Every structure is written in structure tokens, then in C-alpha cells.
Coordinates of C-alpha atoms in Angstrom, one line a residue:
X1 CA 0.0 0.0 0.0
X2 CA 0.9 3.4 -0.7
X3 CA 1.8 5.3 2.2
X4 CA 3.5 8.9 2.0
X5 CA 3.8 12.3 2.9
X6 CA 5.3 14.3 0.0
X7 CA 2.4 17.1 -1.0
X8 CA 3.0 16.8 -4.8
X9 CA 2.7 12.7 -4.7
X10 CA -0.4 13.1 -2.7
X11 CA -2.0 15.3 -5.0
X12 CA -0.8 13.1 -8.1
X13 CA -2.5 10.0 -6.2
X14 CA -6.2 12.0 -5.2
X15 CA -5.8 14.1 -8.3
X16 CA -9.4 16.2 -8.7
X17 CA -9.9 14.9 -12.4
X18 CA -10.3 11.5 -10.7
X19 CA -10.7 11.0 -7.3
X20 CA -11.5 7.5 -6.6
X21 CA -10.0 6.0 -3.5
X22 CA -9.1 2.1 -3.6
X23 CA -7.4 0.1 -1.4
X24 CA -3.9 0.9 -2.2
X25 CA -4.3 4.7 -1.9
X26 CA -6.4 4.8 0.9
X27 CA -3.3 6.1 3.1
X28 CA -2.5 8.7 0.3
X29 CA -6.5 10.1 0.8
X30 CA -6.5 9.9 4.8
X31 CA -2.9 11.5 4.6
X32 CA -4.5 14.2 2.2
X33 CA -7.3 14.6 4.0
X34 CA -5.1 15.6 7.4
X35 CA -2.3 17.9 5.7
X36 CA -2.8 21.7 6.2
X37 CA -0.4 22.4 2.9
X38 CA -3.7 21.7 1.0
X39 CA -6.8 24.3 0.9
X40 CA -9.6 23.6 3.1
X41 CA -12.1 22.9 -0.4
X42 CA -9.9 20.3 -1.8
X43 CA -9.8 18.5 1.7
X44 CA -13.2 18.4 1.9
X45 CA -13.0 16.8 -1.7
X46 CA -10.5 14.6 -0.5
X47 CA -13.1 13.7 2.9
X48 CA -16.1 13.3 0.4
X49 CA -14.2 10.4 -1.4
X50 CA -12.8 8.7 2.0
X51 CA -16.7 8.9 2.7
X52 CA -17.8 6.9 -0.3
X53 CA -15.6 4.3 0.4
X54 CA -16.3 4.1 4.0
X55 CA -19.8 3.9 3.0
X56 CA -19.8 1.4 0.2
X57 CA -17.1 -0.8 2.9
X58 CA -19.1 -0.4 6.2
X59 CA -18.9 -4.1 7.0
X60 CA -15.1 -4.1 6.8
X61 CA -13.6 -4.6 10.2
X62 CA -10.3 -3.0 9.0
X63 CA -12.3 0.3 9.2
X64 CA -12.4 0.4 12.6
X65 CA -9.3 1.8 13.1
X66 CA -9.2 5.1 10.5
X67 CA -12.3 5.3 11.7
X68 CA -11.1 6.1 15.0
X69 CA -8.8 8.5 13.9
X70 CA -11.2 10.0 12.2
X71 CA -11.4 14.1 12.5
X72 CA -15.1 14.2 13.6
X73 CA -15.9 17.6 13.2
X74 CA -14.2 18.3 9.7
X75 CA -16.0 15.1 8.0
X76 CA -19.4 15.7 9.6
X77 CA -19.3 19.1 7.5
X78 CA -18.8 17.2 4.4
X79 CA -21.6 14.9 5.5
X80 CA -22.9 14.5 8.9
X81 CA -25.6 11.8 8.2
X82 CA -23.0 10.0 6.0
X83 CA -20.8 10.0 8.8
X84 CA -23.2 9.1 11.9
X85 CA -24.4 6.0 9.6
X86 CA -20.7 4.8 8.9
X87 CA -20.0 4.8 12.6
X88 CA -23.6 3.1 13.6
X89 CA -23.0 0.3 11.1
X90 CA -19.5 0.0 12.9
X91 CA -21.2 -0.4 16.2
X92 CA -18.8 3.0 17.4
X93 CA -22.2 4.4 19.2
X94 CA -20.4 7.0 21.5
X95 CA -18.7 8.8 18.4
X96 CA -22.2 8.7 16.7
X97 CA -24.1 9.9 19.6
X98 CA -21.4 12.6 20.3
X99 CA -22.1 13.9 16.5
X100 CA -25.5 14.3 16.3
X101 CA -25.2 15.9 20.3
X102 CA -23.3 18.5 18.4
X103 CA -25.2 18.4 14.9
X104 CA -28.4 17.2 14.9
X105 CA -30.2 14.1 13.7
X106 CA -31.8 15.2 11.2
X107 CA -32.0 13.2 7.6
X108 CA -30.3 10.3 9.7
X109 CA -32.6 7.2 9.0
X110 CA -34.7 6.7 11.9
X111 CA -33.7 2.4 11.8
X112 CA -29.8 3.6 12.2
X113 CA -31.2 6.1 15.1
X114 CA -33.5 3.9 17.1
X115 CA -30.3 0.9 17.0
X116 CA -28.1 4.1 18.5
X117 CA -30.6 5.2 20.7
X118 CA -31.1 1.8 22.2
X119 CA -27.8 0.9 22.7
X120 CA -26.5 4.5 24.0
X121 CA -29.0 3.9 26.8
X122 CA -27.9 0.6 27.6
X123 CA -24.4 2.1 27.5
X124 CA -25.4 4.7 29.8
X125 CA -27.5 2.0 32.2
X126 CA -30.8 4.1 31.9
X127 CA -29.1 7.4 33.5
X128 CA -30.7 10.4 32.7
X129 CA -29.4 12.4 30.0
X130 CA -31.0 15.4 28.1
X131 CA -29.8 14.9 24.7
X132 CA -30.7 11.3 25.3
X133 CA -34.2 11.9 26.2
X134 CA -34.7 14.2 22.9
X135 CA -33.4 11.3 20.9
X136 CA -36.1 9.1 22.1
X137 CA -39.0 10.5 21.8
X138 CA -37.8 11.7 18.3
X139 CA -37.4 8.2 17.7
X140 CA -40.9 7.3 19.0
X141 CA -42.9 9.9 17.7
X142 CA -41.6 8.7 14.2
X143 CA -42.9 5.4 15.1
X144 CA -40.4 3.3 15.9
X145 CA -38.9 2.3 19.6
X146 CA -38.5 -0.9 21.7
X147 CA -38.7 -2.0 25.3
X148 CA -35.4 -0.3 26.1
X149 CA -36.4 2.8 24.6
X150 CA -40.0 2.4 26.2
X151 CA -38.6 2.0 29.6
X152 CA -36.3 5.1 29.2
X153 CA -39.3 7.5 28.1
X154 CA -41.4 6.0 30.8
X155 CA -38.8 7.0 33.7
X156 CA -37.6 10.3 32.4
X157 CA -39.8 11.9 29.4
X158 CA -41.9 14.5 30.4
X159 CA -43.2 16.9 27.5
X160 CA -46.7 17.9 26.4
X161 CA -49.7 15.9 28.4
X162 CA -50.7 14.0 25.0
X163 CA -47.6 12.9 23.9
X164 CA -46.9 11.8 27.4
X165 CA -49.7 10.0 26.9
X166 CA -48.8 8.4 23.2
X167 CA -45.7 6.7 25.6
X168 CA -48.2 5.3 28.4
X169 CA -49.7 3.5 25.7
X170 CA -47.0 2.0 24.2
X171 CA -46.0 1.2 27.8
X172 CA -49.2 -0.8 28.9
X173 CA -49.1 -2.6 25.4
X174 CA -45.5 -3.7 26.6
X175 CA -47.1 -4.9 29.6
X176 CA -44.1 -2.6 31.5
X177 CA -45.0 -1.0 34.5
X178 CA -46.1 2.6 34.7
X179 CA -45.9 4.2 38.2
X180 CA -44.4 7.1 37.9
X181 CA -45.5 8.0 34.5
X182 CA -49.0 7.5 35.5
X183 CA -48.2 10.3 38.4
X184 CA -46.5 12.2 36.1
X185 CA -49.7 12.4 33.9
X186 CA -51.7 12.9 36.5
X187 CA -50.0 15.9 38.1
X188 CA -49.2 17.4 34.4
X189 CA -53.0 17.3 33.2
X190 CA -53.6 19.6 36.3
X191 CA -50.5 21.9 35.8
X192 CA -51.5 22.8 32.2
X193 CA -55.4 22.5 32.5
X194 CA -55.6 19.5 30.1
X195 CA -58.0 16.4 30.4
X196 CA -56.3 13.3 28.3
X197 CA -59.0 11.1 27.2
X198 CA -56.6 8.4 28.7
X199 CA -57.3 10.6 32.1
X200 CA -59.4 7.6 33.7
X201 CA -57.6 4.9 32.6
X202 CA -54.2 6.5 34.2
X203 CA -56.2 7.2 37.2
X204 CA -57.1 3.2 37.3
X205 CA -53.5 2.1 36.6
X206 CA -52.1 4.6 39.2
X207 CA -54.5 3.4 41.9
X208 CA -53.8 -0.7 41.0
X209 CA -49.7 0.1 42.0
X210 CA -50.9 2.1 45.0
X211 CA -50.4 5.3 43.9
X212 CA -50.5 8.8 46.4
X213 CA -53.7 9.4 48.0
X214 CA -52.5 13.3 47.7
X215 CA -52.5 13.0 44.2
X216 CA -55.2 10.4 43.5
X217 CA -58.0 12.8 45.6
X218 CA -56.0 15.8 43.3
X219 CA -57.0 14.2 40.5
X220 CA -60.3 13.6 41.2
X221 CA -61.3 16.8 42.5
X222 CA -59.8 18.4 39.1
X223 CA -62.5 16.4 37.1
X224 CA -64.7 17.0 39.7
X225 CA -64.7 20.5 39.4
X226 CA -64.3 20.1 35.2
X227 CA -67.9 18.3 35.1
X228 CA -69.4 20.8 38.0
X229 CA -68.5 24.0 36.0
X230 CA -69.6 22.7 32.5
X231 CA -66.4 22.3 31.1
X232 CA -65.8 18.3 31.1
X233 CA -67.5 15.5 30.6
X234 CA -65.3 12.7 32.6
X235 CA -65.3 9.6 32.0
X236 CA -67.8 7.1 33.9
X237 CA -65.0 5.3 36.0
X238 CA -64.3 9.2 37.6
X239 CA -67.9 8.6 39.6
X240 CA -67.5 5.2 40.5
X241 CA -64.1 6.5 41.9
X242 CA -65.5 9.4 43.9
X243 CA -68.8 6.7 44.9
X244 CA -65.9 5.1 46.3
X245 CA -64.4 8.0 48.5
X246 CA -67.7 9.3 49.7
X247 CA -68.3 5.1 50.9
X248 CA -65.1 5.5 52.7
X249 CA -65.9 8.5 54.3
X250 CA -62.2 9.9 53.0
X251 CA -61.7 13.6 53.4
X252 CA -62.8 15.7 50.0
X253 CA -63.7 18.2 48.6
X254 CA -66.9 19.8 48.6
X255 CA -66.5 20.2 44.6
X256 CA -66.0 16.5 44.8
X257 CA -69.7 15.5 46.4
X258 CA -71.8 18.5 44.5
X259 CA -70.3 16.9 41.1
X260 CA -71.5 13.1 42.5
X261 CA -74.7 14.9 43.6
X262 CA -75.2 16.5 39.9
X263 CA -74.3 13.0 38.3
X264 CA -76.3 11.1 40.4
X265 CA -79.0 13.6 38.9
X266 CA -78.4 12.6 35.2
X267 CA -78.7 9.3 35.5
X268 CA -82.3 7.7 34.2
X269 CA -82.2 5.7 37.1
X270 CA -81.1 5.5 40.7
X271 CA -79.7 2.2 42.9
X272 CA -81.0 2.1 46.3
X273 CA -77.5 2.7 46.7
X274 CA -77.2 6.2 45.0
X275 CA -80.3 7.1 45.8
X276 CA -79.4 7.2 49.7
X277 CA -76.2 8.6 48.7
X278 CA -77.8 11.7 47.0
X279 CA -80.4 12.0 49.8
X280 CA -77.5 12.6 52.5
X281 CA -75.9 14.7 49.8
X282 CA -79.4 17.3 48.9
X283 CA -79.8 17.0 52.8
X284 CA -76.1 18.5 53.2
X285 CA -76.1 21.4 50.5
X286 CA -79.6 22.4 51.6
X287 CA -78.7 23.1 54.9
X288 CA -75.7 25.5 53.3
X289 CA -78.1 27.1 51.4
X290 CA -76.7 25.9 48.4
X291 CA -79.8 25.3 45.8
X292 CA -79.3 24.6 42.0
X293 CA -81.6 23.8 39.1
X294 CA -80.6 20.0 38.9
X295 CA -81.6 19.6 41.6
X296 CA -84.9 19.1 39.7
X297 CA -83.9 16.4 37.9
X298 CA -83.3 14.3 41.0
X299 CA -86.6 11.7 42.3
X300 CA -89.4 13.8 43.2
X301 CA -89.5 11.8 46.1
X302 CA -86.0 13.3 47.0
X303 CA -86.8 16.4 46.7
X304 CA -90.7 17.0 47.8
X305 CA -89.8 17.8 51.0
X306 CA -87.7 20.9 49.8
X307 CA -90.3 22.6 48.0
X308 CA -88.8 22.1 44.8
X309 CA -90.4 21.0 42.3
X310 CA -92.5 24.2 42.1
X311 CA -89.8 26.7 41.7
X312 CA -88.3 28.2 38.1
X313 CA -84.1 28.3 38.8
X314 CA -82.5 31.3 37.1
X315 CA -78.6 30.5 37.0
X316 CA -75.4 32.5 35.4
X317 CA -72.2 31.3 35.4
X318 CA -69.8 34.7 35.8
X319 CA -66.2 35.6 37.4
X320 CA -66.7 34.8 41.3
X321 CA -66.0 38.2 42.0
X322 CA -68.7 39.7 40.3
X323 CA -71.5 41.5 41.6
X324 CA -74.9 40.4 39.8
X325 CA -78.4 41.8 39.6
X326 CA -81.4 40.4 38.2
X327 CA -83.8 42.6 36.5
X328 CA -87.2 40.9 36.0
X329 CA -90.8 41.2 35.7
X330 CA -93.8 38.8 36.6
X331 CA -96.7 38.6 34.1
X332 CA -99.7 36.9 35.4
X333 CA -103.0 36.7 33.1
X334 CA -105.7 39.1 33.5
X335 CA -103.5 41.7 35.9
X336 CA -101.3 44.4 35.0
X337 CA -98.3 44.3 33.5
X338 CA -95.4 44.9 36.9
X339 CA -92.8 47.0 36.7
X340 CA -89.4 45.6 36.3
X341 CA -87.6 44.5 39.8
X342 CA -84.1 44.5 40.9
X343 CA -82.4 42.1 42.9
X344 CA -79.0 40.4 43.6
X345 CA -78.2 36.7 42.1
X346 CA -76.3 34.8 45.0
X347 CA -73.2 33.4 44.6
X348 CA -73.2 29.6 44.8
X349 CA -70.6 28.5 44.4
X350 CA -67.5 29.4 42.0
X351 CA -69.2 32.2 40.0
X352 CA -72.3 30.0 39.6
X353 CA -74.8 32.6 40.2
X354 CA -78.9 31.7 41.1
X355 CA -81.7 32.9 41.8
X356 CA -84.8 31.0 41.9
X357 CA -89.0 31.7 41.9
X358 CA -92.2 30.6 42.5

């Protein structure tokens, strides 16, 4: 094999007219490559060829070492994805990882990416790492991951409620388990004001591994309060859940029994059950003067007693703070026509305002 310095026998060996590197003159193109005599374009010429080979011998175990040799950061700006695929195929996953830490991933195929991925986090033993972490989710969210790469996301991804949510998936369809990304959910969707339609099915996995009662009553007074004050519909499990509670006798939140109260009020049909559990509940916000049209929509034989089911509810739903008046008029057939009346809505609860007549 060729192997020399002088600058005019280089440059008759990886002459521009036709650069083609081969066995025998791969020395004269690595030594070309390196030597500062030569301009920075006809290096990068020089690194292009040395590239094409690399590429077209990636199986070659006598790569290994010009690989490692290599000047990183000059051949990555001839071609970065080239370069990160050359070293992958090679199974030299730190170099790789350390290139596209300082580079970007971008246009590197996502198979060469998710078989780096996986095995820098093996490498790393499932340590938390930033750059890491950004690798894979990009890897997942373009569709591709495994158990290692699973597990990883599940212990330390923690982005946008949904696409934390895309990973729990993917984790219970592993069969893996899910604690902390279950609480992580959990405590997000309340941060940002978000209700994942996976919200009662996290709630259910998180309470099977004995999840927080802190977060678990959380939880479940933010849905709660969501279905009270018109803004959610949760799903079904969310009642049986705060049934469950109110059986207990557990500490919550007022929000917490008003929203059973109003569900147990939209259902067709009662259970003895919820029937005695929305008895004790009207008896409760009665007494606090706390009155609400669905209330109306509850068993007459519930509400009889509370002189109910004669009375028209007027509500408004307006910033707590506010200070509301009714203006209204009562029209009765064959008298006069009254004169409008004034009078102040009360507050609820929460900017819920009511006022209610005969």
C-alpha cells in the first residue's frame, strides 16, 4: 500500500480529475485529508471520497481503526448523516451519539437512530441524560422504539400531556410497568389545565400500584370541578371512583360530592344505593343554602320535601367576584303588566350565580 507524505505525490494520487479512493491509496487520501499544505475545499473533496468508500465498505472490520482517527468535526461538515451511519454500522455508538449531540439528527434514518438510541441507553445504564431523552422521543414519535427505549421515556420523558400520553400506551401494550408515569400524567394534566382522554384509565392504573392518596384525591377533585362547572364530561370510571371516596368516608372536597350529587342527577335511574347517597348529599347542601336547578332532575320523592319541584331556577355562570343583579318582571294573566324589579343573584358556588322563583 501506498503510504506517503510528500504534497506533490499526494496530489498526483487524489488528483481532482479522478478522485476515486481504492485500497492501495487509501493512506495517500486519509494523509490528504489531514495535511494543512492543502486548501480547506480540496480536503473536503479529499473527505467526500474517503466517505464513499467508508460507506460502500461499512462491513469491513479493518475500518475500525481510520475510523477512530477520524477528525469528527471536519467530515461531519462534508456529511454528517453520511458520517453518523458509517460509525452506527460500525457499532462506534459514542462517536455517533457525540455527533448528532453537536449536529443534529436530522436526515439520519430513523432504523440507524432507534439501533443508536437503544444501545447508548444501555451504554449509559438508563441514566438520565438530556440529549438522550430528545433522541427518544424523536425516535418514538416517528414510530419506531422498543422495550429499552420504552422504559427510558417511561422514567424520564416528560413533555406535552398527550404525547406523554402516546408513551403510556405504548408502555401498557408492553405490559411494562407505569408508576411514575401514571403520576406524572396525573399531576401534568392539572398543571396545564388538560384532560387526556386516557385521564381515567391513568387514574385506574395509578391506583392498581398504590399510587399517592395526595394526588389520587388531586386528580379527582380536578375532574370534579371540570364536570361541576360545564367544562368536562369525565369519563364514567371518575364517579365510581369518587362513589368510592364518599363510601369510605375519605376527606374531599366539597366540589368533589356537589359533582356526584349533579351526576347522580343525570342518570335515568337511581340504585338504592345512590339514591341514599344523593339523599344525605341534597340534605347537606340544603342546609348550606346551596340550591341549583338540577336539583330538579333528581326523584321527586328526594326532593318534595324541599319545596322544589314548584320553583323556576334562574342561574349564570360569571367571574366569582362579580356582583350580579337580576332585572325581571312577573306577568300573570288578567293583571297588569309589573314593573321591572331588581335584585341580587347569589353566589353559589365558583361564580355559579342563582336565583330561583315561585
Amino acid at each position: 500500500a501506498l503510504d506517503v507524505d510528500n504534497p506533490g505525490f499526494l496530489l498526483h494520487l487524489c488528483k481532482e480529475s479522478q478522485m476515486k479512493v481504492g485500497i492501495r491509496s487509501l493512506n495517500a487520501f486519509r494523509r490528504a485529508a489531514e495535511n494543512e499544505i492543502f486548501t480547506e475545499e480540496y480536503r473536503q473533496k479529499v473527505r467526500r471520497c474517503l466517505l464513499d468508500y467508508y460507506m460502500a465498505h461499512a462491513g469491513e472490520d479493518m475500518l475500525d481503526g481510520y475510523l477512530a482517527k477520524l477528525d469528527y468535526e471536519a467530515f461531519a461538515r462534508v456529511d454528517k448523516v453520511a458520517l453518523v451511519e458509517i460509525l452506527i454500522d460500525r457499532r462506534m455508538y459514542a462517536q455517533a451519539f457525540d455527533i448528532i449531540c453537536d449536529y443534529g439528527y436530522e436526515n439520519v434514518r430513523v432504523g440507524y437512530l432507534l439501533r443508536l438510541c437503544s444501545r447508548q441507553i444501555l451504554n449509559a445504564e438508563y441514566e438520565e441524560n438530556e440529549e438522550l431523552i430528545y433522541l427518544a422521543h424523536y425516535v418514538f414519535s416517528q414510530g419506531k422504539y422498543d422495550e429499552v427505549i420504552l422504559t427510558y421515556l417511561r422514567d424520564h420523558y416528560a413533555g406535552p400531556v398527550d404525547e406523554m400520553c402516546a408513551v403510556w400506551e405504548r408502555v401498557k401494550g408492553f405490559g411494562l410497568e407505569s408508576y411514575y408515569l401514571d403520576e406524572r400524567i396525573l399531576v401534568y394534566s392539572m398543571f396545564v389545565r388538560r384532560y387526556p382522554k386516557q385521564g381515567a384509565r391513568v387514574l385506574e392504573s395509578y391506583v392498581s400500584q398504590q399510587g399517592r392518596e395526595l394526588v389520587i384525591m388531586a386528580f379527582l377533585t380536578y375532574e370534579a370541578c371540570g364536570y361541576f362547572m360545564g367544562a368536562h364530561t369525565p369519563d364514567p370510571v371518575i364517579f365510581e371512583f369518587l362513589e368510592a371516596v364518599y363510601d369510605r368516608e375519605w376527606e374531599m372536597d366539597r366540589i368533589c360530592r356537589l359533582a356526584l350529587l349533579k351526576h347522580d342527577a343525570s342518570l335515568p335511574e337511581l340504585t338504592e344505593k345512590q339514591e341514599q347517597q344523593a339523599a344525605r348529599l341534597l340534605e347537606e347542601f340544603i342546609q348550606q343554602n346551596l340550591r341549583f336547578a338540577f336539583y330538579q332532575k333528581l326523584p321527586a320523592q328526594l326532593i318534595k320535601s324541599y319545596q322544589l319541584e314548584d320553583k323556576i331556577f334562574v342561574e349564570e355562570k360569571l367571574p366569582a367576584a362579580a356582583r350580579v343583579t337580576i332585572h325581571y318582571r312577573m306577568e300573570r294573566q288578567g293583571e297588569p303588566v309589573q314593573e321591572y324589579k331588581s335584585e341580587p343573584m347569589m353566589n353559589m358556588y365558583q361564580g355559579i350565580f342563582g336565583k330561583e322563583f315561585l
